[in-house]
């Protein structure tokens, strides 16, 4: 089973990928995690990536493709894998086909922009232990204070409303053509991502078990 989950930032791709990974016993691959692992490794490539990412630059498709091609050789990918948030543009989609062949299914998790902005701009993270909260869906017991360690809660720059709006604009301009690319292959299934995590998981599992 070779799957791709597509959706805008905050659509719940990572959450659903973890659920599907556990249920079907297949690997969950996040290209963001692959890049962060390289940075932590301190290798020459990791140092180069750190410089690119810290300056706000984009990591080239060639590097991401190389990391992905290596990752899918691992034993946990033998039964299949779920790609979370990749490909992000048509060039990456074409490169992915060259690496893995044809996919079995592409899941498009659709969430209205206004709900994404509410979800992400309400996020708060602890500057001490990294615990995550939400002003509406998962508030701390005391406003602005972490339940676990008493640290100060902050809004990450990526979660500020103006940043989220920009990320959504970029997503729509780059990813709509990717969905068209896979629609022509007849493998896209659209899911309403504005519902509860459990409802979405249930629909996805039923869809993939057919």
mmCIF file with all atom_site columns, C-alpha atoms in Angstrom:
data_model
loop_
_atom_site.group_PDB
_atom_site.id
_atom_site.type_symbol
_atom_site.label_atom_id
_atom_site.label_alt_id
_atom_site.label_comp_id
_atom_site.label_asym_id
_atom_site.label_entity_id
_atom_site.label_seq_id
_atom_site.pdbx_PDB_ins_code
_atom_site.Cartn_x
_atom_site.Cartn_y
_atom_site.Cartn_z
_atom_site.occupancy
_atom_site.B_iso_or_equiv
_atom_site.pdbx_formal_charge
_atom_site.auth_seq_id
_atom_site.auth_comp_id
_atom_site.auth_asym_id
_atom_site.auth_atom_id
_atom_site.pdbx_PDB_model_num
ATOM 1   C CA . UNK A 1 1   ? 0.000   0.000  0.000   1.00 0.00 ? 1   UNK A CA 1
ATOM 2   C CA . UNK A 1 2   ? 1.539   3.285  -1.148  1.00 0.00 ? 2   UNK A CA 1
ATOM 3   C CA . UNK A 1 3   ? -0.418  6.318  0.033   1.00 0.00 ? 3   UNK A CA 1
ATOM 4   C CA . UNK A 1 4   ? -0.031  10.090 -0.015  1.00 0.00 ? 4   UNK A CA 1
ATOM 5   C CA . UNK A 1 5   ? -1.900  12.428 2.337   1.00 0.00 ? 5   UNK A CA 1
ATOM 6   C CA . UNK A 1 6   ? -2.354  15.938 0.952   1.00 0.00 ? 6   UNK A CA 1
ATOM 7   C CA . UNK A 1 7   ? -3.835  18.865 2.842   1.00 0.00 ? 7   UNK A CA 1
ATOM 8   C CA . UNK A 1 8   ? -3.046  22.399 3.871   1.00 0.00 ? 8   UNK A CA 1
ATOM 9   C CA . UNK A 1 9   ? -1.004  23.187 7.014   1.00 0.00 ? 9   UNK A CA 1
ATOM 10  C CA . UNK A 1 10  ? -3.077  22.221 10.049  1.00 0.00 ? 10  UNK A CA 1
ATOM 11  C CA . UNK A 1 11  ? -5.408  19.884 8.121   1.00 0.00 ? 11  UNK A CA 1
ATOM 12  C CA . UNK A 1 12  ? -4.451  16.929 10.326  1.00 0.00 ? 12  UNK A CA 1
ATOM 13  C CA . UNK A 1 13  ? -2.266  14.974 7.892   1.00 0.00 ? 13  UNK A CA 1
ATOM 14  C CA . UNK A 1 14  ? 0.274   13.948 10.530  1.00 0.00 ? 14  UNK A CA 1
ATOM 15  C CA . UNK A 1 15  ? -2.405  12.857 13.000  1.00 0.00 ? 15  UNK A CA 1
ATOM 16  C CA . UNK A 1 16  ? -4.238  10.713 10.450  1.00 0.00 ? 16  UNK A CA 1
ATOM 17  C CA . UNK A 1 17  ? -1.008  9.284  9.030   1.00 0.00 ? 17  UNK A CA 1
ATOM 18  C CA . UNK A 1 18  ? -0.102  7.998  12.518  1.00 0.00 ? 18  UNK A CA 1
ATOM 19  C CA . UNK A 1 19  ? -3.544  6.379  12.890  1.00 0.00 ? 19  UNK A CA 1
ATOM 20  C CA . UNK A 1 20  ? -3.307  4.675  9.482   1.00 0.00 ? 20  UNK A CA 1
ATOM 21  C CA . UNK A 1 21  ? 0.289   3.610  10.126  1.00 0.00 ? 21  UNK A CA 1
ATOM 22  C CA . UNK A 1 22  ? -0.750  1.817  13.321  1.00 0.00 ? 22  UNK A CA 1
ATOM 23  C CA . UNK A 1 23  ? -3.894  0.284  11.815  1.00 0.00 ? 23  UNK A CA 1
ATOM 24  C CA . UNK A 1 24  ? -2.340  -1.075 8.619   1.00 0.00 ? 24  UNK A CA 1
ATOM 25  C CA . UNK A 1 25  ? 1.170   -1.719 9.953   1.00 0.00 ? 25  UNK A CA 1
ATOM 26  C CA . UNK A 1 26  ? 2.853   0.472  7.348   1.00 0.00 ? 26  UNK A CA 1
ATOM 27  C CA . UNK A 1 27  ? 5.472   3.208  7.697   1.00 0.00 ? 27  UNK A CA 1
ATOM 28  C CA . UNK A 1 28  ? 4.595   6.880  8.197   1.00 0.00 ? 28  UNK A CA 1
ATOM 29  C CA . UNK A 1 29  ? 7.075   9.070  6.328   1.00 0.00 ? 29  UNK A CA 1
ATOM 30  C CA . UNK A 1 30  ? 7.164   12.824 6.883   1.00 0.00 ? 30  UNK A CA 1
ATOM 31  C CA . UNK A 1 31  ? 9.700   14.580 4.674   1.00 0.00 ? 31  UNK A CA 1
ATOM 32  C CA . UNK A 1 32  ? 9.923   17.314 7.310   1.00 0.00 ? 32  UNK A CA 1
ATOM 33  C CA . UNK A 1 33  ? 11.025  14.701 9.849   1.00 0.00 ? 33  UNK A CA 1
ATOM 34  C CA . UNK A 1 34  ? 13.581  13.304 7.382   1.00 0.00 ? 34  UNK A CA 1
ATOM 35  C CA . UNK A 1 35  ? 15.113  16.764 6.979   1.00 0.00 ? 35  UNK A CA 1
ATOM 36  C CA . UNK A 1 36  ? 15.146  17.416 10.739  1.00 0.00 ? 36  UNK A CA 1
ATOM 37  C CA . UNK A 1 37  ? 16.849  14.040 11.352  1.00 0.00 ? 37  UNK A CA 1
ATOM 38  C CA . UNK A 1 38  ? 19.570  14.980 8.878   1.00 0.00 ? 38  UNK A CA 1
ATOM 39  C CA . UNK A 1 39  ? 20.085  18.333 10.619  1.00 0.00 ? 39  UNK A CA 1
ATOM 40  C CA . UNK A 1 40  ? 20.415  16.580 14.002  1.00 0.00 ? 40  UNK A CA 1
ATOM 41  C CA . UNK A 1 41  ? 22.917  14.089 12.556  1.00 0.00 ? 41  UNK A CA 1
ATOM 42  C CA . UNK A 1 42  ? 25.533  16.802 12.032  1.00 0.00 ? 42  UNK A CA 1
ATOM 43  C CA . UNK A 1 43  ? 26.690  15.246 8.732   1.00 0.00 ? 43  UNK A CA 1
ATOM 44  C CA . UNK A 1 44  ? 27.923  17.551 5.934   1.00 0.00 ? 44  UNK A CA 1
ATOM 45  C CA . UNK A 1 45  ? 24.469  17.265 4.334   1.00 0.00 ? 45  UNK A CA 1
ATOM 46  C CA . UNK A 1 46  ? 22.829  17.958 7.699   1.00 0.00 ? 46  UNK A CA 1
ATOM 47  C CA . UNK A 1 47  ? 24.901  21.121 8.194   1.00 0.00 ? 47  UNK A CA 1
ATOM 48  C CA . UNK A 1 48  ? 24.036  22.283 4.680   1.00 0.00 ? 48  UNK A CA 1
ATOM 49  C CA . UNK A 1 49  ? 20.331  21.676 5.327   1.00 0.00 ? 49  UNK A CA 1
ATOM 50  C CA . UNK A 1 50  ? 20.514  23.518 8.655   1.00 0.00 ? 50  UNK A CA 1
ATOM 51  C CA . UNK A 1 51  ? 21.924  26.571 6.904   1.00 0.00 ? 51  UNK A CA 1
ATOM 52  C CA . UNK A 1 52  ? 19.206  26.477 4.225   1.00 0.00 ? 52  UNK A CA 1
ATOM 53  C CA . UNK A 1 53  ? 16.342  25.963 6.689   1.00 0.00 ? 53  UNK A CA 1
ATOM 54  C CA . UNK A 1 54  ? 17.516  28.584 9.192   1.00 0.00 ? 54  UNK A CA 1
ATOM 55  C CA . UNK A 1 55  ? 17.758  31.185 6.434   1.00 0.00 ? 55  UNK A CA 1
ATOM 56  C CA . UNK A 1 56  ? 14.190  30.409 5.338   1.00 0.00 ? 56  UNK A CA 1
ATOM 57  C CA . UNK A 1 57  ? 15.306  28.902 2.032   1.00 0.00 ? 57  UNK A CA 1
ATOM 58  C CA . UNK A 1 58  ? 13.712  25.949 0.262   1.00 0.00 ? 58  UNK A CA 1
ATOM 59  C CA . UNK A 1 59  ? 15.468  22.586 0.244   1.00 0.00 ? 59  UNK A CA 1
ATOM 60  C CA . UNK A 1 60  ? 15.889  21.420 -3.356  1.00 0.00 ? 60  UNK A CA 1
ATOM 61  C CA . UNK A 1 61  ? 13.648  18.689 -4.752  1.00 0.00 ? 61  UNK A CA 1
ATOM 62  C CA . UNK A 1 62  ? 16.755  16.644 -5.584  1.00 0.00 ? 62  UNK A CA 1
ATOM 63  C CA . UNK A 1 63  ? 17.841  16.452 -1.929  1.00 0.00 ? 63  UNK A CA 1
ATOM 64  C CA . UNK A 1 64  ? 14.356  15.558 -0.682  1.00 0.00 ? 64  UNK A CA 1
ATOM 65  C CA . UNK A 1 65  ? 13.999  12.908 -3.399  1.00 0.00 ? 65  UNK A CA 1
ATOM 66  C CA . UNK A 1 66  ? 17.367  11.417 -2.451  1.00 0.00 ? 66  UNK A CA 1
ATOM 67  C CA . UNK A 1 67  ? 16.408  11.192 1.227   1.00 0.00 ? 67  UNK A CA 1
ATOM 68  C CA . UNK A 1 68  ? 13.033  9.684  0.355   1.00 0.00 ? 68  UNK A CA 1
ATOM 69  C CA . UNK A 1 69  ? 14.513  7.114  -2.017  1.00 0.00 ? 69  UNK A CA 1
ATOM 70  C CA . UNK A 1 70  ? 16.842  5.982  0.781   1.00 0.00 ? 70  UNK A CA 1
ATOM 71  C CA . UNK A 1 71  ? 14.075  5.942  3.419   1.00 0.00 ? 71  UNK A CA 1
ATOM 72  C CA . UNK A 1 72  ? 11.733  3.645  1.487   1.00 0.00 ? 72  UNK A CA 1
ATOM 73  C CA . UNK A 1 73  ? 14.453  0.970  1.342   1.00 0.00 ? 73  UNK A CA 1
ATOM 74  C CA . UNK A 1 74  ? 14.050  0.428  5.112   1.00 0.00 ? 74  UNK A CA 1
ATOM 75  C CA . UNK A 1 75  ? 12.475  -2.801 6.398   1.00 0.00 ? 75  UNK A CA 1
ATOM 76  C CA . UNK A 1 76  ? 9.425   -1.017 7.844   1.00 0.00 ? 76  UNK A CA 1
ATOM 77  C CA . UNK A 1 77  ? 8.447   0.076  4.303   1.00 0.00 ? 77  UNK A CA 1
ATOM 78  C CA . UNK A 1 78  ? 8.205   -3.448 2.893   1.00 0.00 ? 78  UNK A CA 1
ATOM 79  C CA . UNK A 1 79  ? 4.426   -3.627 3.484   1.00 0.00 ? 79  UNK A CA 1
ATOM 80  C CA . UNK A 1 80  ? 3.922   -0.054 2.296   1.00 0.00 ? 80  UNK A CA 1
ATOM 81  C CA . UNK A 1 81  ? 4.073   3.518  3.517   1.00 0.00 ? 81  UNK A CA 1
ATOM 82  C CA . UNK A 1 82  ? 2.180   6.772  3.907   1.00 0.00 ? 82  UNK A CA 1
ATOM 83  C CA . UNK A 1 83  ? 3.782   9.991  2.698   1.00 0.00 ? 83  UNK A CA 1
ATOM 84  C CA . UNK A 1 84  ? 2.663   12.933 4.808   1.00 0.00 ? 84  UNK A CA 1
ATOM 85  C CA . UNK A 1 85  ? 2.634   16.308 3.040   1.00 0.00 ? 85  UNK A CA 1
ATOM 86  C CA . UNK A 1 86  ? 4.706   15.272 0.034   1.00 0.00 ? 86  UNK A CA 1
ATOM 87  C CA . UNK A 1 87  ? 4.709   15.965 -2.901  1.00 0.00 ? 87  UNK A CA 1
ATOM 88  C CA . UNK A 1 88  ? 4.060   19.721 -2.613  1.00 0.00 ? 88  UNK A CA 1
ATOM 89  C CA . UNK A 1 89  ? 4.321   20.591 -6.312  1.00 0.00 ? 89  UNK A CA 1
ATOM 90  C CA . UNK A 1 90  ? 4.016   18.887 -9.699  1.00 0.00 ? 90  UNK A CA 1
ATOM 91  C CA . UNK A 1 91  ? 7.787   18.595 -10.112 1.00 0.00 ? 91  UNK A CA 1
ATOM 92  C CA . UNK A 1 92  ? 7.956   16.611 -6.852  1.00 0.00 ? 92  UNK A CA 1
ATOM 93  C CA . UNK A 1 93  ? 4.972   14.492 -7.929  1.00 0.00 ? 93  UNK A CA 1
ATOM 94  C CA . UNK A 1 94  ? 6.728   13.570 -11.173 1.00 0.00 ? 94  UNK A CA 1
ATOM 95  C CA . UNK A 1 95  ? 9.937   12.821 -9.257  1.00 0.00 ? 95  UNK A CA 1
ATOM 96  C CA . UNK A 1 96  ? 8.008   10.658 -6.789  1.00 0.00 ? 96  UNK A CA 1
ATOM 97  C CA . UNK A 1 97  ? 6.595   8.547  -9.636  1.00 0.00 ? 97  UNK A CA 1
ATOM 98  C CA . UNK A 1 98  ? 10.155  7.963  -10.854 1.00 0.00 ? 98  UNK A CA 1
ATOM 99  C CA . UNK A 1 99  ? 11.193  6.775  -7.379  1.00 0.00 ? 99  UNK A CA 1
ATOM 100 C CA . UNK A 1 100 ? 8.240   4.656  -6.211  1.00 0.00 ? 100 UNK A CA 1
ATOM 101 C CA . UNK A 1 101 ? 6.191   3.988  -9.337  1.00 0.00 ? 101 UNK A CA 1
ATOM 102 C CA . UNK A 1 102 ? 2.431   4.543  -9.298  1.00 0.00 ? 102 UNK A CA 1
ATOM 103 C CA . UNK A 1 103 ? 0.693   5.225  -5.990  1.00 0.00 ? 103 UNK A CA 1
ATOM 104 C CA . UNK A 1 104 ? -2.333  3.284  -4.774  1.00 0.00 ? 104 UNK A CA 1
ATOM 105 C CA . UNK A 1 105 ? -4.253  6.253  -3.382  1.00 0.00 ? 105 UNK A CA 1
ATOM 106 C CA . UNK A 1 106 ? -3.945  9.981  -2.745  1.00 0.00 ? 106 UNK A CA 1
ATOM 107 C CA . UNK A 1 107 ? -6.081  11.298 0.113   1.00 0.00 ? 107 UNK A CA 1
ATOM 108 C CA . UNK A 1 108 ? -6.980  15.007 -0.109  1.00 0.00 ? 108 UNK A CA 1
ATOM 109 C CA . UNK A 1 109 ? -7.974  16.247 3.378   1.00 0.00 ? 109 UNK A CA 1
ATOM 110 C CA . UNK A 1 110 ? -10.104 19.348 2.752   1.00 0.00 ? 110 UNK A CA 1
ATOM 111 C CA . UNK A 1 111 ? -10.518 21.961 5.503   1.00 0.00 ? 111 UNK A CA 1
ATOM 112 C CA . UNK A 1 112 ? -11.837 25.535 4.995   1.00 0.00 ? 112 UNK A CA 1
ATOM 113 C CA . UNK A 1 113 ? -9.155  28.226 5.334   1.00 0.00 ? 113 UNK A CA 1
ATOM 114 C CA . UNK A 1 114 ? -10.999 30.035 8.121   1.00 0.00 ? 114 UNK A CA 1
ATOM 115 C CA . UNK A 1 115 ? -11.023 26.869 10.257  1.00 0.00 ? 115 UNK A CA 1
ATOM 116 C CA . UNK A 1 116 ? -7.298  26.312 9.605   1.00 0.00 ? 116 UNK A CA 1
ATOM 117 C CA . UNK A 1 117 ? -6.548  29.877 10.737  1.00 0.00 ? 117 UNK A CA 1
ATOM 118 C CA . UNK A 1 118 ? -8.590  29.306 13.922  1.00 0.00 ? 118 UNK A CA 1
ATOM 119 C CA . UNK A 1 119 ? -6.877  25.973 14.600  1.00 0.00 ? 119 UNK A CA 1
ATOM 120 C CA . UNK A 1 120 ? -3.332  27.176 14.056  1.00 0.00 ? 120 UNK A CA 1
ATOM 121 C CA . UNK A 1 121 ? -3.476  30.711 15.453  1.00 0.00 ? 121 UNK A CA 1
ATOM 122 C CA . UNK A 1 122 ? -4.920  29.271 18.687  1.00 0.00 ? 122 UNK A CA 1
ATOM 123 C CA . UNK A 1 123 ? -1.960  26.925 19.204  1.00 0.00 ? 123 UNK A CA 1
ATOM 124 C CA . UNK A 1 124 ? 0.361   27.577 22.134  1.00 0.00 ? 124 UNK A CA 1
ATOM 125 C CA . UNK A 1 125 ? 3.576   25.727 22.945  1.00 0.00 ? 125 UNK A CA 1
ATOM 126 C CA . UNK A 1 126 ? 5.558   25.600 26.164  1.00 0.00 ? 126 UNK A CA 1
ATOM 127 C CA . UNK A 1 127 ? 8.948   27.278 25.902  1.00 0.00 ? 127 UNK A CA 1
ATOM 128 C CA . UNK A 1 128 ? 10.218  24.859 28.555  1.00 0.00 ? 128 UNK A CA 1
ATOM 129 C CA . UNK A 1 129 ? 9.060   21.313 27.779  1.00 0.00 ? 129 UNK A CA 1
ATOM 130 C CA . UNK A 1 130 ? 7.466   21.792 24.354  1.00 0.00 ? 130 UNK A CA 1
ATOM 131 C CA . UNK A 1 131 ? 3.956   20.662 25.418  1.00 0.00 ? 131 UNK A CA 1
ATOM 132 C CA . UNK A 1 132 ? 1.212   21.826 23.033  1.00 0.00 ? 132 UNK A CA 1
ATOM 133 C CA . UNK A 1 133 ? -2.067  23.548 23.921  1.00 0.00 ? 133 UNK A CA 1
ATOM 134 C CA . UNK A 1 134 ? -4.897  25.351 22.146  1.00 0.00 ? 134 UNK A CA 1
ATOM 135 C CA . UNK A 1 135 ? -6.780  28.359 23.458  1.00 0.00 ? 135 UNK A CA 1
ATOM 136 C CA . UNK A 1 136 ? -10.127 26.806 22.433  1.00 0.00 ? 136 UNK A CA 1
ATOM 137 C CA . UNK A 1 137 ? -9.707  23.035 22.019  1.00 0.00 ? 137 UNK A CA 1
ATOM 138 C CA . UNK A 1 138 ? -7.090  22.209 24.657  1.00 0.00 ? 138 UNK A CA 1
ATOM 139 C CA . UNK A 1 139 ? -6.546  25.176 27.015  1.00 0.00 ? 139 UNK A CA 1
ATOM 140 C CA . UNK A 1 140 ? -4.097  25.002 29.943  1.00 0.00 ? 140 UNK A CA 1
ATOM 141 C CA . UNK A 1 141 ? -5.516  25.096 33.478  1.00 0.00 ? 141 UNK A CA 1
ATOM 142 C CA . UNK A 1 142 ? -3.981  28.553 33.999  1.00 0.00 ? 142 UNK A CA 1
ATOM 143 C CA . UNK A 1 143 ? -3.861  30.931 31.018  1.00 0.00 ? 143 UNK A CA 1
ATOM 144 C CA . UNK A 1 144 ? -0.381  31.250 29.538  1.00 0.00 ? 144 UNK A CA 1
ATOM 145 C CA . UNK A 1 145 ? 1.152   28.644 31.889  1.00 0.00 ? 145 UNK A CA 1
ATOM 146 C CA . UNK A 1 146 ? 2.104   25.040 31.062  1.00 0.00 ? 146 UNK A CA 1
ATOM 147 C CA . UNK A 1 147 ? 0.282   22.400 33.119  1.00 0.00 ? 147 UNK A CA 1
ATOM 148 C CA . UNK A 1 148 ? 3.305   20.082 33.053  1.00 0.00 ? 148 UNK A CA 1
ATOM 149 C CA . UNK A 1 149 ? 6.275   22.278 33.969  1.00 0.00 ? 149 UNK A CA 1
ATOM 150 C CA . UNK A 1 150 ? 4.914   25.735 34.718  1.00 0.00 ? 150 UNK A CA 1
ATOM 151 C CA . UNK A 1 151 ? 6.753   27.205 31.729  1.00 0.00 ? 151 UNK A CA 1
ATOM 152 C CA . UNK A 1 152 ? 5.496   30.182 29.734  1.00 0.00 ? 152 UNK A CA 1
ATOM 153 C CA . UNK A 1 153 ? 3.280   29.388 26.738  1.00 0.00 ? 153 UNK A CA 1
ATOM 154 C CA . UNK A 1 154 ? 4.202   31.066 23.472  1.00 0.00 ? 154 UNK A CA 1
ATOM 155 C CA . UNK A 1 155 ? 2.787   31.411 19.959  1.00 0.00 ? 155 UNK A CA 1
ATOM 156 C CA . UNK A 1 156 ? 5.273   30.017 17.452  1.00 0.00 ? 156 UNK A CA 1
ATOM 157 C CA . UNK A 1 157 ? 5.987   32.297 14.506  1.00 0.00 ? 157 UNK A CA 1
ATOM 158 C CA . UNK A 1 158 ? 4.572   29.644 12.135  1.00 0.00 ? 158 UNK A CA 1
ATOM 159 C CA . UNK A 1 159 ? 1.246   29.773 13.983  1.00 0.00 ? 159 UNK A CA 1
ATOM 160 C CA . UNK A 1 160 ? 0.655   33.537 13.869  1.00 0.00 ? 160 UNK A CA 1
ATOM 161 C CA . UNK A 1 161 ? -2.481  34.383 11.855  1.00 0.00 ? 161 UNK A CA 1
ATOM 162 C CA . UNK A 1 162 ? -0.660  36.422 9.194   1.00 0.00 ? 162 UNK A CA 1
ATOM 163 C CA . UNK A 1 163 ? 1.922   33.640 8.714   1.00 0.00 ? 163 UNK A CA 1
ATOM 164 C CA . UNK A 1 164 ? -0.805  31.004 8.467   1.00 0.00 ? 164 UNK A CA 1
ATOM 165 C CA . UNK A 1 165 ? -2.622  33.041 5.801   1.00 0.00 ? 165 UNK A CA 1
ATOM 166 C CA . UNK A 1 166 ? 0.585   33.262 3.752   1.00 0.00 ? 166 UNK A CA 1
ATOM 167 C CA . UNK A 1 167 ? 1.239   29.533 4.093   1.00 0.00 ? 167 UNK A CA 1
ATOM 168 C CA . UNK A 1 168 ? -2.300  28.819 2.899   1.00 0.00 ? 168 UNK A CA 1
ATOM 169 C CA . UNK A 1 169 ? -1.821  31.038 -0.161  1.00 0.00 ? 169 UNK A CA 1
ATOM 170 C CA . UNK A 1 170 ? 1.385   29.183 -1.023  1.00 0.00 ? 170 UNK A CA 1
ATOM 171 C CA . UNK A 1 171 ? -0.308  25.829 -0.461  1.00 0.00 ? 171 UNK A CA 1
ATOM 172 C CA . UNK A 1 172 ? -3.256  26.617 -2.744  1.00 0.00 ? 172 UNK A CA 1
ATOM 173 C CA . UNK A 1 173 ? -1.060  27.956 -5.539  1.00 0.00 ? 173 UNK A CA 1
ATOM 174 C CA . UNK A 1 174 ? 1.369   25.010 -5.475  1.00 0.00 ? 174 UNK A CA 1
ATOM 175 C CA . UNK A 1 175 ? -0.754  22.049 -4.444  1.00 0.00 ? 175 UNK A CA 1
ATOM 176 C CA . UNK A 1 176 ? -3.929  22.480 -6.513  1.00 0.00 ? 176 UNK A CA 1
ATOM 177 C CA . UNK A 1 177 ? -1.952  21.397 -9.630  1.00 0.00 ? 177 UNK A CA 1
ATOM 178 C CA . UNK A 1 178 ? -0.685  18.328 -7.716  1.00 0.00 ? 178 UNK A CA 1
ATOM 179 C CA . UNK A 1 179 ? -4.271  17.256 -7.009  1.00 0.00 ? 179 UNK A CA 1
ATOM 180 C CA . UNK A 1 180 ? -5.080  17.729 -10.713 1.00 0.00 ? 180 UNK A CA 1
ATOM 181 C CA . UNK A 1 181 ? -2.002  15.626 -11.585 1.00 0.00 ? 181 UNK A CA 1
ATOM 182 C CA . UNK A 1 182 ? -3.288  12.698 -9.493  1.00 0.00 ? 182 UNK A CA 1
ATOM 183 C CA . UNK A 1 183 ? -6.943  13.240 -10.457 1.00 0.00 ? 183 UNK A CA 1
ATOM 184 C CA . UNK A 1 184 ? -5.957  12.442 -14.031 1.00 0.00 ? 184 UNK A CA 1
ATOM 185 C CA . UNK A 1 185 ? -4.718  9.081  -12.746 1.00 0.00 ? 185 UNK A CA 1
ATOM 186 C CA . UNK A 1 186 ? -8.061  8.514  -10.975 1.00 0.00 ? 186 UNK A CA 1
ATOM 187 C CA . UNK A 1 187 ? -6.557  7.842  -7.544  1.00 0.00 ? 187 UNK A CA 1
ATOM 188 C CA . UNK A 1 188 ? -7.683  10.879 -5.489  1.00 0.00 ? 188 UNK A CA 1
ATOM 189 C CA . UNK A 1 189 ? -10.213 10.543 -2.661  1.00 0.00 ? 189 UNK A CA 1
ATOM 190 C CA . UNK A 1 190 ? -11.429 13.727 -0.976  1.00 0.00 ? 190 UNK A CA 1
ATOM 191 C CA . UNK A 1 191 ? -12.120 13.695 2.760   1.00 0.00 ? 191 UNK A CA 1
ATOM 192 C CA . UNK A 1 192 ? -13.898 16.348 4.856   1.00 0.00 ? 192 UNK A CA 1
ATOM 193 C CA . UNK A 1 193 ? -11.218 17.280 7.405   1.00 0.00 ? 193 UNK A CA 1
ATOM 194 C CA . UNK A 1 194 ? -13.361 19.684 9.412   1.00 0.00 ? 194 UNK A CA 1
ATOM 195 C CA . UNK A 1 195 ? -14.851 16.861 11.518  1.00 0.00 ? 195 UNK A CA 1
ATOM 196 C CA . UNK A 1 196 ? -13.505 15.114 14.614  1.00 0.00 ? 196 UNK A CA 1
ATOM 197 C CA . UNK A 1 197 ? -10.251 13.139 14.427  1.00 0.00 ? 197 UNK A CA 1
ATOM 198 C CA . UNK A 1 198 ? -12.102 9.875  15.165  1.00 0.00 ? 198 UNK A CA 1
ATOM 199 C CA . UNK A 1 199 ? -14.726 10.434 12.445  1.00 0.00 ? 199 UNK A CA 1
ATOM 200 C CA . UNK A 1 200 ? -12.048 11.153 9.847   1.00 0.00 ? 200 UNK A CA 1
ATOM 201 C CA . UNK A 1 201 ? -9.985  8.119  10.917  1.00 0.00 ? 201 UNK A CA 1
ATOM 202 C CA . UNK A 1 202 ? -13.020 5.847  10.686  1.00 0.00 ? 202 UNK A CA 1
ATOM 203 C CA . UNK A 1 203 ? -13.853 7.042  7.147   1.00 0.00 ? 203 UNK A CA 1
ATOM 204 C CA . UNK A 1 204 ? -10.239 6.688  5.997   1.00 0.00 ? 204 UNK A CA 1
ATOM 205 C CA . UNK A 1 205 ? -9.913  3.135  7.316   1.00 0.00 ? 205 UNK A CA 1
ATOM 206 C CA . UNK A 1 206 ? -13.232 2.096  5.729   1.00 0.00 ? 206 UNK A CA 1
ATOM 207 C CA . UNK A 1 207 ? -12.164 3.685  2.425   1.00 0.00 ? 207 UNK A CA 1
ATOM 208 C CA . UNK A 1 208 ? -8.802  1.924  2.364   1.00 0.00 ? 208 UNK A CA 1
ATOM 209 C CA . UNK A 1 209 ? -10.170 -1.458 3.404   1.00 0.00 ? 209 UNK A CA 1
ATOM 210 C CA . UNK A 1 210 ? -12.581 -1.622 0.467   1.00 0.00 ? 210 UNK A CA 1
#
